[in-house]
């Protein structure tokens, strides 16, 4: 037989929100089975919809509204020059210039053959055209020096082109020693050979660079780097094409064996790889944070509620609400961004508060003698109104970003703000049904462990006893915090939100260190060539500008003089050289030639006829070591060792001979002779011209980057590029932050005054709220935590979260507080502390994310929740004062 429902003393029957919620819960618990079946079906449908319709957009640029002028300029630039924005930059570093160039050629051709996956493939400085014109692009004085070196090396080149073998090489070198001909171009060969023998003695991969020998520059690693700019076919609504593009390139690299063991290192950077790696980092961090958050919440609920069934019902309600919110996200936005993906963890931390307050009041009513069904209904009456208000105030903290230009956080605000109302509905519907299906087994007298009412009550009494001192301490803290506000910093560099150890970020930072490869250039698009010339003149005069490049820079200068030098080189060589495919191996002859040259070199060292004795001595030592090892090997071992050395010394010479022959075919170049793939990076089909502006200084330094961008945009307001996007996005986000913070506070103030009905209570709540925001910002500054694109939502969100606890406390104080006004001795006080702890634990789990942006959000939110907890249990009770009316014998309506 059901127990008769008992109306709490003093409760009046009237139509209000509390009564309506009580009636709703009464209807729910009467039809608990049907409600649970309907909830299960709806949850399954929501889960299916979310899994099939909810995607992720990893484009950071799209997190800012297109209404802004600079965003429209960048979008227009992307349409005009698509290969320069949504791309993959393949960075190839070779042990030698030849290895890097050959890797660029092979990899570029392999990627270009995959037409269905890659739209354009650009090889800066590579390809048949630039190989043929290489001498024309060299400075005139370097080309003249090269001609002298080629003249000195002409006997070597001719004989080796006819017979590519170690025997031929060392026979020619032996002759050069006798004739004292090891000068200029051939002298560097001794050092290169010393390194080659040392590598073979150590059994490591090495290739002698004949280009370095001929240029006389063995130490210039800058020439060992080549780039490939790839524009994949992408659907920005999905991350899968990004993953496929990145993995397809990596698979191609592996298939071509372009690995460090073959003298090549290939890395990927640029927008697409960085966004792909960032999404992987965010997803992994969010999954970890979600699991950790849920685990911590369950542990705290067990400690606070002391009932497995209550915890099970609360967590089930939480998960159902989370799935419903995910379905809403799929319906409302379709694609999450790198910030809104964190809504899951935020939902766990915030939505559980509704269940905590409902369950805490339910337990208190059961302890007071209410039957289970009555306790469910009266708990809804007592806390339902407060929970609805708190859903609204928390949502305000999220919704505050909706009118701003920061659409990335606005999306998070829309999802999470709506999720608060989803959670409220689930708490008033699913939770009572679950508690009816499995009623908690509660004892009349229960000990409390973690959240023991005695310590909390004692602390509360101490606060009330020293309320004047608490108020004074709050004033002093606020004044001290104001001093620190001047040092609040906003970090607008998106690289700082990415994993600094990831391949794409470390490679990007390397490219920034060189003016030739830096991706942080600015672009100016002009309608005509004349306008381009005028703009170039104006920009070149700026102190912050190191260079301005355009289409005309692809046309070599001093072409008549250079062509004359090329003709001279052709005359020296007697025309094109033969191009053998690989070295000829004759191990016995090769070893004998090496031994003879070693003896001849030893004699010349004794006679002091060599200019660079140190290099010659080092070569002789390595050769002696090599000959000693080889002499002790069986015949098969000697053959293999000689073949290895031949590839080390002569393996790249065929490539160099081909490049030399190609360069001799150079002919005059005009703009119209440039290859189409090079022209499309500088001129559109409708005749517009692009100028690329390179900045002075180190653009990895944020201040120098801002100075460069501001000066260029002052001269040309429509200059665009990633540096502009980053800085202007920072300005937009700061504006959005200020608007959201002020509007959230204003809306909350408008809501609080009529809801609390007493001016003093509303003022106390708002003062405590302002103190939380102030102290959080100051604490973040003191700890060196900067605001950024990811964590900027923290303060407006904290306003919405912190005001919830204050509303619960204020309502309880005026409705059913103890005689001394000690709220921490009530279920409301315990629920407030427990809800803040669970929210803090949930937010804190984000700090363990591998993604620095997500981690900073978790850190700042945790810091803010800690401040909110301290303020709620100390400052707020001191500000609220004593109860307005005597406490009732039996807990009644809040």
PDB file of C-alpha atoms in Angstrom, residues 123-292:
ATOM      1  CA  UNK A 123      58.109  21.872 -56.753  1.00  0.00           C
ATOM      2  CA  UNK A 124      59.773  25.207 -55.820  1.00  0.00           C
ATOM      3  CA  UNK A 125      63.051  25.407 -57.724  1.00  0.00           C
ATOM      4  CA  UNK A 126      62.511  21.925 -59.158  1.00  0.00           C
ATOM      5  CA  UNK A 127      61.244  20.399 -62.372  1.00  0.00           C
ATOM      6  CA  UNK A 128      62.675  20.284 -65.878  1.00  0.00           C
ATOM      7  CA  UNK A 129      62.430  24.034 -66.487  1.00  0.00           C
ATOM      8  CA  UNK A 130      64.379  25.082 -63.394  1.00  0.00           C
ATOM      9  CA  UNK A 131      66.927  22.268 -63.827  1.00  0.00           C
ATOM     10  CA  UNK A 132      67.677  23.511 -67.360  1.00  0.00           C
ATOM     11  CA  UNK A 133      67.817  27.127 -66.170  1.00  0.00           C
ATOM     12  CA  UNK A 134      69.764  26.517 -62.946  1.00  0.00           C
ATOM     13  CA  UNK A 135      72.865  28.440 -64.101  1.00  0.00           C
ATOM     14  CA  UNK A 136      70.725  31.449 -65.043  1.00  0.00           C
ATOM     15  CA  UNK A 137      69.362  31.693 -61.499  1.00  0.00           C
ATOM     16  CA  UNK A 138      72.818  31.584 -59.906  1.00  0.00           C
ATOM     17  CA  UNK A 139      74.520  34.894 -59.037  1.00  0.00           C
ATOM     18  CA  UNK A 140      76.900  35.945 -61.814  1.00  0.00           C
ATOM     19  CA  UNK A 141      80.018  35.857 -59.624  1.00  0.00           C
ATOM     20  CA  UNK A 142      79.189  32.349 -58.393  1.00  0.00           C
ATOM     21  CA  UNK A 143      78.659  31.171 -61.960  1.00  0.00           C
ATOM     22  CA  UNK A 144      82.039  32.585 -62.996  1.00  0.00           C
ATOM     23  CA  UNK A 145      83.731  30.825 -60.061  1.00  0.00           C
ATOM     24  CA  UNK A 146      81.954  27.609 -61.002  1.00  0.00           C
ATOM     25  CA  UNK A 147      83.269  27.910 -64.534  1.00  0.00           C
ATOM     26  CA  UNK A 148      86.840  28.058 -63.158  1.00  0.00           C
ATOM     27  CA  UNK A 149      86.230  24.969 -61.007  1.00  0.00           C
ATOM     28  CA  UNK A 150      84.727  23.044 -63.887  1.00  0.00           C
ATOM     29  CA  UNK A 151      87.770  23.956 -66.000  1.00  0.00           C
ATOM     30  CA  UNK A 152      90.058  22.541 -63.295  1.00  0.00           C
ATOM     31  CA  UNK A 153      87.916  19.410 -62.939  1.00  0.00           C
ATOM     32  CA  UNK A 154      87.461  18.877 -66.679  1.00  0.00           C
ATOM     33  CA  UNK A 155      89.941  15.945 -66.894  1.00  0.00           C
ATOM     34  CA  UNK A 156      88.176  14.197 -64.004  1.00  0.00           C
ATOM     35  CA  UNK A 157      84.722  14.741 -65.471  1.00  0.00           C
ATOM     36  CA  UNK A 158      85.590  13.559 -68.973  1.00  0.00           C
ATOM     37  CA  UNK A 159      87.357  10.387 -67.928  1.00  0.00           C
ATOM     38  CA  UNK A 160      84.771   9.502 -65.282  1.00  0.00           C
ATOM     39  CA  UNK A 161      81.894  10.106 -67.692  1.00  0.00           C
ATOM     40  CA  UNK A 162      83.539   7.598 -70.049  1.00  0.00           C
ATOM     41  CA  UNK A 163      84.418   5.066 -67.334  1.00  0.00           C
ATOM     42  CA  UNK A 164      82.659   5.585 -64.015  1.00  0.00           C
ATOM     43  CA  UNK A 165      84.798   3.525 -61.637  1.00  0.00           C
ATOM     44  CA  UNK A 166      87.016   3.910 -58.585  1.00  0.00           C
ATOM     45  CA  UNK A 167      89.976   2.740 -60.638  1.00  0.00           C
ATOM     46  CA  UNK A 168      89.537   5.604 -63.072  1.00  0.00           C
ATOM     47  CA  UNK A 169      89.014   8.183 -60.329  1.00  0.00           C
ATOM     48  CA  UNK A 170      92.132   7.299 -58.328  1.00  0.00           C
ATOM     49  CA  UNK A 171      94.254   6.910 -61.435  1.00  0.00           C
ATOM     50  CA  UNK A 172      93.334  10.462 -62.465  1.00  0.00           C
ATOM     51  CA  UNK A 173      93.973  11.722 -58.932  1.00  0.00           C
ATOM     52  CA  UNK A 174      97.356   9.979 -58.848  1.00  0.00           C
ATOM     53  CA  UNK A 175      98.261  11.743 -62.054  1.00  0.00           C
ATOM     54  CA  UNK A 176      97.041  15.067 -60.648  1.00  0.00           C
ATOM     55  CA  UNK A 177      99.272  14.584 -57.592  1.00  0.00           C
ATOM     56  CA  UNK A 178     102.296  14.052 -59.737  1.00  0.00           C
ATOM     57  CA  UNK A 179     101.467  17.101 -61.827  1.00  0.00           C
ATOM     58  CA  UNK A 180     100.617  19.235 -58.757  1.00  0.00           C
ATOM     59  CA  UNK A 181      97.190  19.723 -60.314  1.00  0.00           C
ATOM     60  CA  UNK A 182      95.166  19.335 -57.103  1.00  0.00           C
ATOM     61  CA  UNK A 183      94.187  22.986 -57.008  1.00  0.00           C
ATOM     62  CA  UNK A 184      90.995  24.985 -56.754  1.00  0.00           C
ATOM     63  CA  UNK A 185      88.127  22.702 -57.873  1.00  0.00           C
ATOM     64  CA  UNK A 186      89.905  19.384 -57.214  1.00  0.00           C
ATOM     65  CA  UNK A 187      91.528  20.254 -53.873  1.00  0.00           C
ATOM     66  CA  UNK A 188      88.156  19.959 -52.118  1.00  0.00           C
ATOM     67  CA  UNK A 189      87.842  16.453 -53.458  1.00  0.00           C
ATOM     68  CA  UNK A 190      90.408  15.271 -50.894  1.00  0.00           C
ATOM     69  CA  UNK A 191      88.206  16.357 -47.998  1.00  0.00           C
ATOM     70  CA  UNK A 192      85.112  14.846 -49.620  1.00  0.00           C
ATOM     71  CA  UNK A 193      86.958  11.543 -50.123  1.00  0.00           C
ATOM     72  CA  UNK A 194      88.142  11.571 -46.505  1.00  0.00           C
ATOM     73  CA  UNK A 195      84.505  11.785 -45.367  1.00  0.00           C
ATOM     74  CA  UNK A 196      83.529   9.038 -47.804  1.00  0.00           C
ATOM     75  CA  UNK A 197      86.159   6.605 -46.512  1.00  0.00           C
ATOM     76  CA  UNK A 198      85.277   7.490 -42.901  1.00  0.00           C
ATOM     77  CA  UNK A 199      81.604   6.703 -43.566  1.00  0.00           C
ATOM     78  CA  UNK A 200      82.454   3.362 -45.180  1.00  0.00           C
ATOM     79  CA  UNK A 201      84.796   2.488 -42.324  1.00  0.00           C
ATOM     80  CA  UNK A 202      81.951   3.211 -39.892  1.00  0.00           C
ATOM     81  CA  UNK A 203      79.487   1.289 -42.088  1.00  0.00           C
ATOM     82  CA  UNK A 204      77.002   4.131 -42.298  1.00  0.00           C
ATOM     83  CA  UNK A 205      75.103   5.589 -45.225  1.00  0.00           C
ATOM     84  CA  UNK A 206      76.862   8.397 -47.058  1.00  0.00           C
ATOM     85  CA  UNK A 207      77.063   9.867 -50.545  1.00  0.00           C
ATOM     86  CA  UNK A 208      79.812  12.143 -51.821  1.00  0.00           C
ATOM     87  CA  UNK A 209      78.273  15.340 -53.188  1.00  0.00           C
ATOM     88  CA  UNK A 210      79.895  16.207 -56.513  1.00  0.00           C
ATOM     89  CA  UNK A 211      77.853  19.389 -56.629  1.00  0.00           C
ATOM     90  CA  UNK A 212      79.472  20.501 -53.358  1.00  0.00           C
ATOM     91  CA  UNK A 213      82.927  19.541 -54.670  1.00  0.00           C
ATOM     92  CA  UNK A 214      82.401  21.515 -57.860  1.00  0.00           C
ATOM     93  CA  UNK A 215      80.962  24.542 -56.037  1.00  0.00           C
ATOM     94  CA  UNK A 216      83.668  24.426 -53.352  1.00  0.00           C
ATOM     95  CA  UNK A 217      81.001  24.635 -50.639  1.00  0.00           C
ATOM     96  CA  UNK A 218      80.983  21.417 -48.622  1.00  0.00           C
ATOM     97  CA  UNK A 219      79.315  22.925 -45.551  1.00  0.00           C
ATOM     98  CA  UNK A 220      76.223  24.689 -46.940  1.00  0.00           C
ATOM     99  CA  UNK A 221      73.324  22.633 -45.584  1.00  0.00           C
ATOM    100  CA  UNK A 222      70.778  25.180 -46.868  1.00  0.00           C
ATOM    101  CA  UNK A 223      71.174  23.718 -50.357  1.00  0.00           C
ATOM    102  CA  UNK A 224      70.259  20.303 -48.994  1.00  0.00           C
ATOM    103  CA  UNK A 225      66.615  21.252 -48.408  1.00  0.00           C
ATOM    104  CA  UNK A 226      63.857  21.035 -50.981  1.00  0.00           C
ATOM    105  CA  UNK A 227      60.121  21.661 -50.652  1.00  0.00           C
ATOM    106  CA  UNK A 228      57.007  20.302 -52.314  1.00  0.00           C
ATOM    107  CA  UNK A 229      53.727  22.205 -51.941  1.00  0.00           C
ATOM    108  CA  UNK A 230      50.743  19.901 -52.347  1.00  0.00           C
ATOM    109  CA  UNK A 231      47.096  20.900 -52.547  1.00  0.00           C
ATOM    110  CA  UNK A 232      44.920  17.871 -51.786  1.00  0.00           C
ATOM    111  CA  UNK A 233      41.342  17.386 -52.904  1.00  0.00           C
ATOM    112  CA  UNK A 234      39.590  18.099 -49.608  1.00  0.00           C
ATOM    113  CA  UNK A 235      36.140  18.312 -48.153  1.00  0.00           C
ATOM    114  CA  UNK A 236      36.625  20.634 -45.190  1.00  0.00           C
ATOM    115  CA  UNK A 237      33.528  19.206 -43.559  1.00  0.00           C
ATOM    116  CA  UNK A 238      35.388  16.024 -42.754  1.00  0.00           C
ATOM    117  CA  UNK A 239      38.725  15.167 -41.242  1.00  0.00           C
ATOM    118  CA  UNK A 240      38.963  11.899 -43.175  1.00  0.00           C
ATOM    119  CA  UNK A 241      40.289  13.514 -46.405  1.00  0.00           C
ATOM    120  CA  UNK A 242      42.953  15.281 -44.332  1.00  0.00           C
ATOM    121  CA  UNK A 243      43.984  12.009 -42.780  1.00  0.00           C
ATOM    122  CA  UNK A 244      43.940  10.270 -46.146  1.00  0.00           C
ATOM    123  CA  UNK A 245      46.023  13.036 -47.756  1.00  0.00           C
ATOM    124  CA  UNK A 246      48.635  12.999 -44.994  1.00  0.00           C
ATOM    125  CA  UNK A 247      48.805   9.212 -44.812  1.00  0.00           C
ATOM    126  CA  UNK A 248      48.896   8.857 -48.620  1.00  0.00           C
ATOM    127  CA  UNK A 249      51.932  11.123 -48.799  1.00  0.00           C
ATOM    128  CA  UNK A 250      53.619   9.235 -45.966  1.00  0.00           C
ATOM    129  CA  UNK A 251      52.876   5.908 -47.675  1.00  0.00           C
ATOM    130  CA  UNK A 252      54.397   7.252 -50.892  1.00  0.00           C
ATOM    131  CA  UNK A 253      57.504   8.361 -49.016  1.00  0.00           C
ATOM    132  CA  UNK A 254      57.858   4.900 -47.494  1.00  0.00           C
ATOM    133  CA  UNK A 255      57.333   3.164 -50.856  1.00  0.00           C
ATOM    134  CA  UNK A 256      60.125   5.252 -52.400  1.00  0.00           C
ATOM    135  CA  UNK A 257      62.378   4.458 -49.404  1.00  0.00           C
ATOM    136  CA  UNK A 258      63.019   8.144 -48.750  1.00  0.00           C
ATOM    137  CA  UNK A 259      64.265   7.488 -45.249  1.00  0.00           C
ATOM    138  CA  UNK A 260      67.195   8.583 -43.058  1.00  0.00           C
ATOM    139  CA  UNK A 261      68.883   5.257 -43.760  1.00  0.00           C
ATOM    140  CA  UNK A 262      69.055   6.385 -47.397  1.00  0.00           C
ATOM    141  CA  UNK A 263      70.224   9.917 -46.612  1.00  0.00           C
ATOM    142  CA  UNK A 264      66.766  11.524 -46.819  1.00  0.00           C
ATOM    143  CA  UNK A 265      64.457  12.914 -44.150  1.00  0.00           C
ATOM    144  CA  UNK A 266      60.910  13.828 -45.197  1.00  0.00           C
ATOM    145  CA  UNK A 267      58.545  15.742 -42.915  1.00  0.00           C
ATOM    146  CA  UNK A 268      55.099  17.242 -43.409  1.00  0.00           C
ATOM    147  CA  UNK A 269      53.889  20.616 -42.219  1.00  0.00           C
ATOM    148  CA  UNK A 270      51.529  23.353 -43.346  1.00  0.00           C
ATOM    149  CA  UNK A 271      47.857  23.954 -42.506  1.00  0.00           C
ATOM    150  CA  UNK A 272      46.548  20.474 -43.289  1.00  0.00           C
ATOM    151  CA  UNK A 273      49.120  18.375 -41.358  1.00  0.00           C
ATOM    152  CA  UNK A 274      49.009  20.788 -38.408  1.00  0.00           C
ATOM    153  CA  UNK A 275      45.206  20.677 -38.298  1.00  0.00           C
ATOM    154  CA  UNK A 276      45.264  16.887 -38.694  1.00  0.00           C
ATOM    155  CA  UNK A 277      47.760  16.425 -35.847  1.00  0.00           C
ATOM    156  CA  UNK A 278      45.924  18.998 -33.746  1.00  0.00           C
ATOM    157  CA  UNK A 279      42.650  17.147 -34.176  1.00  0.00           C
ATOM    158  CA  UNK A 280      44.328  13.889 -33.189  1.00  0.00           C
ATOM    159  CA  UNK A 281      45.757  15.625 -30.119  1.00  0.00           C
ATOM    160  CA  UNK A 282      42.408  17.226 -29.221  1.00  0.00           C
ATOM    161  CA  UNK A 283      40.445  14.020 -29.789  1.00  0.00           C
ATOM    162  CA  UNK A 284      42.852  11.943 -27.742  1.00  0.00           C
ATOM    163  CA  UNK A 285      42.915  14.555 -24.992  1.00  0.00           C
ATOM    164  CA  UNK A 286      39.127  14.892 -24.963  1.00  0.00           C
ATOM    165  CA  UNK A 287      38.618  11.125 -24.740  1.00  0.00           C
ATOM    166  CA  UNK A 288      41.117  10.926 -21.886  1.00  0.00           C
ATOM    167  CA  UNK A 289      39.571  13.933 -20.150  1.00  0.00           C
ATOM    168  CA  UNK A 290      36.058  12.549 -20.620  1.00  0.00           C
ATOM    169  CA  UNK A 291      36.959   9.174 -19.122  1.00  0.00           C
ATOM    170  CA  UNK A 292      38.891  10.782 -16.275  1.00  0.00           C
TER     171      UNK A 292
END
